[in-house]
């Protein structure tokens, strides 16, 4: 935020003292003409555990994996669901290590967008960084929308399950969607934001306790349970694709969604004491929690899925609510389980908005996004990107309106989020492989040593493969409902970035991004 004003010496001293008294972090400069400039810098809002809670709550893997039950019903069934998660877990851990080393070597709140700039040939750095910044912002924008949509759909599905004869309308779901968007904004505003730190820490416990509750309650109530052969062996391919192997790969999306989003932790760089160490620790810690605690949950969800066919048309369109209704045969237990998921998802939604607002703020400092001048400002007392938070919430509410007219369009936008973020990470990996890891900071906390080149190569190839897979339709023949619109959304973002580049942003106006911690 620019506090440049003409001041006499006494006023200057008073202003600087007021800044100190308010515990602001500033960069203080003078232009030599009696004008003092104070730029509000981010405060340390997070420690290792609150940052871990922020990362872990966004995916909430042990609980969220149940949301995708219907997706894999005809794409491998339970075996594809379980073994696909193991496969994705192996390769995503490699990706996690590669991203972690980059975050340790070059900590920056813009994450992959800045890494591309730092690693690129100066002739292309500006263009590549601009594109990757737009892609990562778009990806997290869509994820924020999903964090409002899913709990809204779960609530309406719960209402339908407990009120036979009631059918939720699109506009009712949208009103709940707006309520969640405003809730996330409210939790991120000054005077309330301090609560978020405690909620993020608590989320680590809540997710795990919630998982334990389901691990106990579902097996006790579910009857008859699926047998081991159905869960581990009997592969079901009802997708229309002739190859069972290809159907298996198409069903990897649930596992990927629960074991991704590594770049989120990088957006907290300016608000951590030791980002070069803490960011990779958060990435690895969150991944290990997600992977090892989700495996038993997958087994519980599958063994306790007493009516697999109901997953094709679940109550309210939500398979996890349908599973609770069928397995518990108890309205009370269904409500309790749904509330646990809603609480965790709500914390994760607020955490998602934290990450995206920091990313938007960081990239706006270079004038590379719409309304950059205002979006790059921080509140004077709490050093929070309030403008980015409010603008982001407005955009979420606007995009959410699409869900009223077209669920297909909304699903396409959410599917595009994965591709946007993967491509930005792939570009970083490719540049590291081209230039060599010797160009990275030799004093980085996470150094993969002699295994690093192999890790980056495997991560690079895996990301290309999985991003390509996500562009195919899940079933044949292709209809408007089953068409995968991910690539349309992806190139739509590229087109918007190009328009902004040509008509709004001038390369000569600003230098390359140079803000780093």
Coordinates of C-alpha atoms in Angstrom, one line a residue:
X1 CA 0.0 0.0 0.0
X2 CA 1.4 3.4 -0.9
X3 CA 1.3 6.0 1.8
X4 CA 3.2 8.6 -0.2
X5 CA 2.3 12.1 1.0
X6 CA 4.1 15.4 1.4
X7 CA 5.0 15.8 5.0
X8 CA 7.2 18.1 7.1
X9 CA 9.8 16.6 9.4
X10 CA 7.6 16.4 12.5
X11 CA 4.8 14.8 10.6
X12 CA 7.1 12.3 9.1
X13 CA 8.4 11.3 12.5
X14 CA 4.9 11.0 13.8
X15 CA 3.8 8.8 10.9
X16 CA 6.8 6.5 11.2
X17 CA 6.2 6.2 15.0
X18 CA 2.6 5.4 14.4
X19 CA 3.6 2.7 12.1
X20 CA 5.9 1.2 14.7
X21 CA 3.2 1.5 17.4
X22 CA 0.7 -0.4 15.2
X23 CA 3.3 -3.2 14.7
X24 CA 3.4 -2.7 11.0
X25 CA 6.0 -4.2 8.8
X26 CA 7.1 -1.5 6.3
X27 CA 9.6 -0.8 3.6
X28 CA 10.4 2.9 4.3
X29 CA 11.9 4.9 1.5
X30 CA 12.3 8.5 0.4
X31 CA 12.2 9.9 -3.1
X32 CA 14.5 12.8 -2.1
X33 CA 11.7 15.4 -2.5
X34 CA 10.3 15.5 0.9
X35 CA 8.0 12.6 0.2
X36 CA 8.0 9.5 2.5
X37 CA 6.8 6.2 1.2
X38 CA 5.7 3.4 3.5
X39 CA 4.8 0.1 1.9
X40 CA 2.9 -2.2 4.2
X41 CA 4.5 -5.6 4.2
X42 CA 2.9 -8.9 5.3
X43 CA 3.1 -10.0 8.9
X44 CA 3.9 -13.5 10.2
X45 CA 0.3 -14.8 10.5
X46 CA 1.1 -18.5 10.4
X47 CA 3.4 -21.0 12.2
X48 CA 4.2 -24.5 11.1
X49 CA 1.1 -26.1 12.6
X50 CA -1.4 -23.5 11.4
X51 CA 0.1 -23.6 7.9
X52 CA -0.1 -27.4 8.0
X53 CA -3.8 -27.2 9.0
X54 CA -4.3 -24.8 6.1
X55 CA -2.8 -27.2 3.6
X56 CA -4.4 -30.3 5.1
X57 CA -7.9 -28.9 5.4
X58 CA -8.1 -27.8 1.7
X59 CA -8.1 -31.5 0.6
X60 CA -9.4 -33.0 3.8
X61 CA -8.6 -36.3 2.0
X62 CA -9.8 -38.9 4.6
X63 CA -13.3 -37.4 4.6
X64 CA -13.5 -35.9 1.1
X65 CA -12.5 -39.1 -0.7
X66 CA -16.1 -40.3 -0.1
X67 CA -17.5 -37.5 -2.2
X68 CA -16.2 -39.2 -5.4
X69 CA -17.8 -42.6 -4.9
X70 CA -20.1 -42.2 -7.8
X71 CA -17.3 -41.2 -10.2
X72 CA -15.6 -44.6 -10.1
X73 CA -18.7 -46.7 -10.0
X74 CA -18.4 -47.6 -13.7
X75 CA -14.7 -46.8 -14.0
X76 CA -13.2 -49.8 -12.2
X77 CA -15.5 -49.9 -9.3
X78 CA -13.9 -50.5 -5.8
X79 CA -10.7 -52.1 -7.1
X80 CA -10.0 -49.0 -9.3
X81 CA -10.9 -46.8 -6.4
X82 CA -8.4 -48.4 -4.0
X83 CA -5.5 -49.4 -6.3
X84 CA -5.8 -46.1 -8.2
X85 CA -5.3 -44.3 -4.9
X86 CA -2.1 -46.3 -4.2
X87 CA -0.7 -45.6 -7.6
X88 CA -1.5 -41.9 -7.5
X89 CA 0.0 -41.7 -4.0
X90 CA 3.3 -43.1 -5.2
X91 CA 3.7 -40.6 -8.0
X92 CA 2.2 -37.6 -6.2
X93 CA 4.8 -38.1 -3.4
X94 CA 7.5 -37.7 -6.0
X95 CA 5.8 -34.5 -7.3
X96 CA 5.6 -33.3 -3.7
X97 CA 9.3 -33.7 -3.2
X98 CA 10.1 -31.9 -6.5
X99 CA 7.8 -29.0 -5.6
X100 CA 9.2 -29.0 -2.1
X101 CA 12.7 -28.6 -3.3
X102 CA 11.7 -25.7 -5.6
X103 CA 9.8 -24.0 -2.7
X104 CA 12.9 -24.4 -0.5
X105 CA 15.3 -23.1 -3.1
X106 CA 13.1 -20.2 -4.3
X107 CA 10.5 -19.2 -1.7
X108 CA 7.9 -16.9 -3.2
X109 CA 4.2 -16.3 -2.6
X110 CA 3.5 -16.5 -6.4
X111 CA 4.8 -20.1 -6.3
X112 CA 5.1 -21.8 -9.8
X113 CA 4.6 -18.5 -11.6
X114 CA 7.6 -17.0 -10.0
X115 CA 9.7 -20.1 -10.4
X116 CA 9.1 -20.0 -14.1
X117 CA 10.3 -16.4 -14.2
X118 CA 13.4 -17.2 -12.2
X119 CA 14.3 -20.2 -14.3
X120 CA 13.5 -19.0 -17.8
X121 CA 15.6 -17.3 -20.4
X122 CA 15.2 -13.6 -19.7
X123 CA 13.9 -13.2 -23.3
X124 CA 10.8 -15.4 -22.5
X125 CA 10.6 -15.0 -18.7
X126 CA 8.0 -12.2 -18.7
X127 CA 5.6 -14.0 -21.1
X128 CA 5.9 -17.4 -19.5
X129 CA 5.5 -15.9 -16.0
X130 CA 2.5 -13.9 -17.1
X131 CA 0.8 -17.0 -18.5
X132 CA 1.6 -19.2 -15.5
X133 CA 0.4 -16.6 -13.1
X134 CA -2.9 -16.4 -14.9
X135 CA -3.2 -20.2 -14.9
X136 CA -2.5 -20.7 -11.2
X137 CA -4.8 -17.8 -10.3
X138 CA -7.6 -19.4 -12.5
X139 CA -7.0 -22.8 -11.0
X140 CA -7.3 -21.6 -7.4
X141 CA -10.3 -19.4 -8.4
X142 CA -12.1 -22.5 -9.6
X143 CA -11.1 -24.5 -6.4
X144 CA -12.5 -21.7 -4.3
X145 CA -15.8 -22.0 -6.2
X146 CA -15.8 -25.7 -5.6
X147 CA -15.2 -25.1 -1.9
X148 CA -18.5 -23.2 -1.8
X149 CA -20.4 -25.5 -4.2
X150 CA -19.7 -28.9 -2.5
X151 CA -20.9 -28.0 1.0
X152 CA -23.9 -26.3 -0.5
X153 CA -24.8 -29.5 -2.4
X154 CA -24.1 -31.6 0.7
X155 CA -26.5 -29.5 2.8
X156 CA -29.3 -29.7 0.2
X157 CA -28.7 -33.5 -0.2
X158 CA -29.0 -33.9 3.6
X159 CA -32.2 -31.9 3.6
X160 CA -33.6 -34.2 0.8
X161 CA -32.5 -37.3 2.7
X162 CA -34.3 -36.2 5.9
X163 CA -37.3 -34.8 4.2
X164 CA -38.8 -37.3 1.8
X165 CA -40.6 -35.6 -1.1
X166 CA -38.5 -32.5 -1.0
X167 CA -36.3 -31.8 -4.0
X168 CA -33.8 -28.9 -3.9
X169 CA -33.8 -26.4 -6.7
X170 CA -30.8 -24.9 -8.3
X171 CA -31.5 -21.4 -6.9
X172 CA -31.8 -22.8 -3.4
X173 CA -28.4 -24.4 -3.7
X174 CA -27.0 -21.2 -5.0
X175 CA -28.2 -19.2 -2.0
X176 CA -26.4 -21.7 0.3
X177 CA -23.4 -21.3 -2.0
X178 CA -23.4 -17.6 -1.5
X179 CA -23.7 -18.1 2.3
X180 CA -20.6 -20.2 2.3
X181 CA -18.7 -17.6 0.2
X182 CA -19.6 -14.9 2.6
X183 CA -18.7 -17.1 5.6
X184 CA -15.2 -17.6 4.2
X185 CA -14.8 -13.9 3.6
X186 CA -16.0 -13.1 7.1
X187 CA -13.5 -15.4 8.7
X188 CA -10.7 -13.7 6.7
X189 CA -11.5 -10.2 7.7
X190 CA -9.6 -8.2 10.4
X191 CA -10.6 -8.7 14.0
X192 CA -11.8 -12.1 13.1
X193 CA -8.8 -13.5 11.3
X194 CA -7.1 -14.4 14.5
X195 CA -9.7 -17.1 14.9
X196 CA -8.7 -18.7 11.7
X197 CA -5.2 -19.7 13.1
X198 CA -6.9 -21.7 15.8
X199 CA -9.4 -23.2 13.4
X200 CA -6.6 -24.3 11.0
X201 CA -4.8 -26.0 13.9
X202 CA -8.0 -27.6 15.1
X203 CA -8.8 -28.9 11.6
X204 CA -5.9 -31.3 11.8
X205 CA -7.6 -32.9 14.9
X206 CA -11.1 -32.5 13.5
X207 CA -10.3 -34.3 10.2
X208 CA -8.6 -37.2 12.0
X209 CA -11.3 -37.5 14.8
X210 CA -14.0 -37.4 12.1
X211 CA -12.3 -40.1 10.2
X212 CA -12.0 -42.3 13.4
X213 CA -15.8 -41.7 14.0
X214 CA -16.6 -43.0 10.6
X215 CA -14.2 -45.9 10.9
X216 CA -16.1 -47.0 13.9
X217 CA -19.7 -46.1 13.2
X218 CA -19.9 -47.3 9.5
X219 CA -18.7 -50.9 10.1
X220 CA -21.0 -51.2 13.2
X221 CA -24.1 -50.2 11.3
X222 CA -23.5 -51.3 7.7
X223 CA -25.1 -54.6 6.6
X224 CA -24.5 -56.6 4.5
X225 CA -21.0 -55.5 3.8
X226 CA -19.1 -56.0 0.5
X227 CA -16.8 -59.0 0.3
X228 CA -13.1 -58.7 -0.2
X229 CA -13.1 -59.9 -3.7
X230 CA -15.5 -57.2 -4.8
X231 CA -13.4 -54.5 -3.1
X232 CA -10.0 -55.6 -4.3
X233 CA -10.4 -57.7 -7.4
X234 CA -13.7 -57.5 -9.4
X235 CA -12.9 -54.7 -11.9
X236 CA -16.0 -53.1 -13.4
X237 CA -15.8 -51.2 -16.7
X238 CA -19.1 -49.7 -17.7
X239 CA -17.6 -46.6 -19.2
X240 CA -17.9 -47.6 -22.9
X241 CA -14.1 -47.5 -23.2
X242 CA -12.9 -50.9 -24.5
X243 CA -9.7 -50.9 -22.6
X244 CA -9.9 -51.7 -18.9
X245 CA -6.5 -50.1 -18.4
X246 CA -7.6 -46.8 -19.8
X247 CA -10.8 -46.9 -17.7
X248 CA -8.6 -47.4 -14.7
X249 CA -6.5 -44.3 -15.5
X250 CA -9.6 -42.2 -16.1
X251 CA -10.8 -43.0 -12.6
X252 CA -7.6 -41.5 -11.0
X253 CA -9.2 -38.1 -10.5
X254 CA -10.6 -38.7 -7.0
X255 CA -7.1 -39.8 -5.8
X256 CA -5.4 -36.9 -7.5
X257 CA -7.9 -34.3 -6.1
X258 CA -7.1 -35.6 -2.6
X259 CA -3.3 -35.7 -3.0
X260 CA -2.5 -32.5 -4.9
X261 CA -2.6 -28.7 -4.4
X262 CA 1.0 -28.6 -3.3
X263 CA 1.6 -25.1 -4.5
X264 CA -1.0 -23.8 -2.0
X265 CA 1.6 -23.8 0.8
X266 CA 3.9 -21.5 -1.3
X267 CA 1.3 -18.7 -1.2
X268 CA 1.9 -18.3 2.6
X269 CA 5.6 -17.6 2.0
X270 CA 5.4 -14.0 3.1
X271 CA 3.6 -14.9 6.3
X272 CA 5.9 -17.6 7.7
X273 CA 9.1 -17.0 9.6
X274 CA 11.2 -19.6 7.7
X275 CA 9.4 -20.3 4.5
X276 CA 12.3 -22.0 2.8
X277 CA 12.1 -24.7 5.5
X278 CA 8.5 -24.6 6.7
X279 CA 6.8 -24.6 3.2
X280 CA 8.3 -28.0 2.2
X281 CA 7.7 -29.3 5.7
X282 CA 4.0 -28.4 5.3
X283 CA 3.8 -30.0 1.9
X284 CA 5.3 -33.3 2.9
X285 CA 3.5 -33.4 6.3
X286 CA 0.1 -32.8 4.7
X287 CA 0.7 -35.4 2.0
X288 CA 1.7 -38.1 4.5
X289 CA -1.3 -37.4 6.6
X290 CA -3.6 -37.4 3.6
X291 CA -2.2 -40.6 2.1
X292 CA -1.9 -42.9 5.1
X293 CA -5.1 -41.8 6.7
X294 CA -7.2 -42.0 3.5
X295 CA -6.3 -45.6 2.7
X296 CA -8.3 -47.1 5.6
X297 CA -11.1 -44.7 4.8
X298 CA -11.4 -45.9 1.3
X299 CA -11.7 -49.5 2.5
X300 CA -14.4 -48.5 5.0
X301 CA -16.3 -46.6 2.4
X302 CA -16.2 -49.5 0.0
X303 CA -16.8 -52.4 2.5
X304 CA -19.7 -50.4 3.9
X305 CA -21.3 -49.5 0.6
X306 CA -24.3 -51.7 1.1
X307 CA -26.0 -50.5 -2.1
X308 CA -23.5 -49.8 -4.8
X309 CA -26.2 -49.3 -7.5
X310 CA -27.6 -46.3 -5.5
X311 CA -24.3 -44.5 -6.2
X312 CA -25.4 -44.0 -9.8
X313 CA -28.3 -41.8 -8.7
X314 CA -27.5 -40.8 -5.1
X315 CA -29.8 -38.6 -3.0
X316 CA -29.3 -35.0 -3.8
X317 CA -26.6 -36.1 -6.3
X318 CA -24.2 -36.6 -3.3
X319 CA -22.8 -40.2 -3.0
X320 CA -21.4 -39.7 0.5
X321 CA -24.9 -38.8 1.8
X322 CA -26.4 -41.8 0.0
X323 CA -23.8 -44.1 1.6
X324 CA -24.7 -42.7 5.1
X325 CA -28.4 -43.2 4.4
X326 CA -27.9 -46.8 3.2
X327 CA -25.3 -47.9 5.7
X328 CA -26.6 -46.3 8.9
X329 CA -30.3 -46.7 8.4
X330 CA -30.4 -43.9 11.0
X331 CA -31.3 -40.3 10.4
X332 CA -29.4 -39.2 13.5
X333 CA -26.1 -40.8 12.5
X334 CA -26.5 -39.5 8.9
X335 CA -26.9 -36.0 10.2
X336 CA -23.9 -36.2 12.6
X337 CA -21.6 -37.6 9.9
X338 CA -22.7 -34.9 7.4
X339 CA -22.1 -32.2 10.0
X340 CA -18.6 -33.4 10.6
X341 CA -17.9 -33.2 6.9
X342 CA -19.5 -29.8 6.6
X343 CA -17.4 -28.3 9.5
X344 CA -14.2 -29.6 8.0
X345 CA -15.1 -28.5 4.5
X346 CA -16.0 -25.0 5.8
X347 CA -12.6 -24.6 7.4
X348 CA -11.0 -25.9 4.2
X349 CA -13.0 -23.3 2.2
X350 CA -11.7 -20.4 4.4
X351 CA -8.2 -21.9 4.0
X352 CA -8.7 -22.0 0.2
X353 CA -9.6 -18.3 0.1
X354 CA -6.5 -17.5 2.2
X355 CA -4.3 -19.2 -0.4
X356 CA -5.9 -17.7 -3.5
X357 CA -6.1 -14.1 -2.0
X358 CA -2.3 -14.3 -1.2
X359 CA -1.6 -15.5 -4.7
X360 CA -3.8 -12.8 -6.3
X361 CA -2.1 -10.2 -4.1
X362 CA 1.4 -11.4 -4.9
X363 CA 0.9 -11.4 -8.6
X364 CA -0.9 -8.1 -8.5
X365 CA 2.2 -6.5 -7.1
X366 CA 3.7 -6.7 -10.6
X367 CA 0.6 -5.3 -12.3
X368 CA -0.2 -8.5 -14.0
X369 CA -3.9 -9.0 -13.1
X370 CA -7.0 -6.9 -13.4
X371 CA -7.2 -4.1 -10.8
X372 CA -3.7 -4.8 -9.7
X373 CA -3.1 -1.5 -8.1
X374 CA -5.9 -2.0 -5.6
X375 CA -5.4 -5.7 -5.3
X376 CA -1.8 -5.3 -4.3
X377 CA -2.7 -3.3 -1.2
X378 CA -2.7 -4.6 2.4
X379 CA -4.7 -3.4 5.3
X380 CA -2.7 -0.9 7.4
X381 CA -3.1 -2.6 10.7
X382 CA -3.4 -6.3 10.1
X383 CA -1.5 -6.5 6.8
X384 CA -4.2 -8.6 5.2
X385 CA -5.1 -8.4 1.4
X386 CA -8.6 -7.2 2.1
X387 CA -9.2 -5.9 -1.5
X388 CA -8.1 -9.3 -2.9
X389 CA -10.4 -11.1 -0.5
X390 CA -13.4 -9.0 -1.3
X391 CA -12.8 -9.1 -5.0
X392 CA -12.2 -12.9 -4.9
X393 CA -15.5 -13.4 -3.1
X394 CA -17.4 -11.3 -5.6
X395 CA -15.9 -13.4 -8.4
X396 CA -16.8 -16.6 -6.6
X397 CA -20.4 -15.5 -6.2
X398 CA -20.6 -14.4 -9.9
X399 CA -19.2 -17.7 -11.2
X400 CA -21.4 -19.7 -8.8
X401 CA -24.4 -18.4 -10.7
X402 CA -23.5 -20.6 -13.6
X403 CA -24.5 -23.6 -11.4
X404 CA -28.2 -22.4 -11.7
X405 CA -28.3 -22.7 -15.4
X406 CA -25.8 -25.4 -16.2
X407 CA -24.2 -28.0 -13.9
X408 CA -22.2 -29.2 -16.9
X409 CA -20.5 -25.7 -17.2
X410 CA -19.7 -25.7 -13.6
X411 CA -18.1 -29.1 -13.7
X412 CA -16.1 -28.1 -16.7
X413 CA -14.7 -25.0 -14.8
X414 CA -13.8 -27.1 -11.8
X415 CA -12.1 -29.7 -14.0
X416 CA -10.1 -27.0 -15.6
X417 CA -8.6 -26.1 -12.2
X418 CA -6.5 -29.2 -12.1
X419 CA -5.2 -28.7 -15.6
X420 CA -4.3 -25.0 -15.0
X421 CA -2.3 -25.8 -11.9
X422 CA -0.6 -28.9 -13.3
X423 CA 0.6 -27.0 -16.4
X424 CA 2.3 -24.3 -14.2
X425 CA 4.1 -27.0 -12.2
X426 CA 5.1 -28.9 -15.3
X427 CA 6.7 -25.8 -16.8
X428 CA 8.8 -25.3 -13.6
X429 CA 9.9 -29.0 -13.7
X430 CA 10.8 -28.7 -17.4
X431 CA 12.9 -25.6 -16.8
X432 CA 14.8 -27.2 -13.9
X433 CA 15.5 -30.3 -16.0
X434 CA 16.8 -28.0 -18.8
X435 CA 19.0 -25.7 -16.7
X436 CA 20.0 -28.3 -14.1
X437 CA 19.5 -28.4 -10.4
X438 CA 22.9 -26.9 -9.9
X439 CA 21.3 -23.5 -10.6
X440 CA 19.1 -23.8 -7.5
X441 CA 20.1 -22.2 -4.2
X442 CA 22.8 -24.5 -2.8
X443 CA 21.8 -23.6 0.8
X444 CA 18.2 -24.7 0.4
X445 CA 16.8 -26.7 3.3
X446 CA 15.3 -29.5 1.2
X447 CA 18.0 -30.8 -1.2
X448 CA 17.2 -34.1 -2.9
X449 CA 20.9 -34.7 -3.7
X450 CA 21.8 -37.2 -6.3
X451 CA 18.2 -38.5 -6.5
X452 CA 16.9 -35.0 -7.5
X453 CA 17.3 -35.3 -11.2
X454 CA 15.4 -38.6 -11.3
X455 CA 12.7 -37.2 -9.0
X456 CA 12.2 -34.2 -11.3
X457 CA 12.1 -36.3 -14.4
X458 CA 9.5 -38.7 -13.0
X459 CA 7.4 -35.9 -11.7
X460 CA 7.6 -34.1 -15.0
X461 CA 6.5 -37.2 -17.0
X462 CA 3.8 -38.1 -14.5
X463 CA 2.3 -34.6 -14.6
X464 CA 2.2 -34.7 -18.4
X465 CA 0.5 -38.1 -18.3
X466 CA -2.1 -37.2 -15.7
X467 CA -3.0 -33.9 -17.2
X468 CA -3.5 -35.5 -20.6
X469 CA -5.8 -38.1 -19.0
X470 CA -7.9 -35.5 -17.4
X471 CA -8.8 -34.1 -20.8
X472 CA -10.6 -37.3 -22.0
X473 CA -14.4 -37.9 -21.4
X474 CA -15.1 -40.4 -18.7
X475 CA -17.7 -42.4 -20.8
X476 CA -18.6 -43.2 -24.3
X477 CA -20.5 -42.3 -26.5
X478 CA -19.8 -38.7 -25.9
X479 CA -22.8 -36.4 -25.2
X480 CA -23.2 -32.8 -24.1
X481 CA -23.5 -34.2 -20.5
X482 CA -20.5 -36.5 -20.6
X483 CA -18.2 -34.3 -22.7
X484 CA -15.1 -33.2 -20.9
X485 CA -14.8 -29.5 -21.4
X486 CA -11.5 -29.1 -19.5
X487 CA -9.5 -28.1 -22.5
X488 CA -12.1 -25.5 -23.5
X489 CA -11.8 -23.9 -20.1
X490 CA -8.0 -24.1 -20.2
X491 CA -7.7 -22.4 -23.6
X492 CA -10.3 -19.9 -22.5
X493 CA -8.1 -18.8 -19.7
X494 CA -5.2 -18.5 -22.1
X495 CA -7.3 -16.4 -24.4
X496 CA -8.3 -14.1 -21.5
X497 CA -4.7 -13.7 -20.4
X498 CA -3.7 -12.9 -24.0
X499 CA -6.4 -10.2 -24.2
X500 CA -5.2 -8.7 -20.9
X501 CA -1.6 -8.8 -22.2
X502 CA -2.4 -7.0 -25.4
X503 CA -4.9 -4.4 -24.3
X504 CA -4.1 -3.8 -20.7
X505 CA -0.7 -4.9 -19.7
X506 CA 2.4 -3.4 -21.3
X507 CA 5.7 -5.3 -20.9
X508 CA 7.6 -2.0 -20.7
X509 CA 5.6 -0.7 -17.8
X510 CA 7.1 -2.8 -15.1
X511 CA 10.2 -4.9 -14.5
X512 CA 10.2 -8.6 -13.9
X513 CA 8.8 -9.6 -10.5
X514 CA 11.4 -9.2 -7.9
X515 CA 9.5 -9.6 -4.6
X516 CA 10.9 -12.5 -2.7
X517 CA 11.4 -13.6 0.9

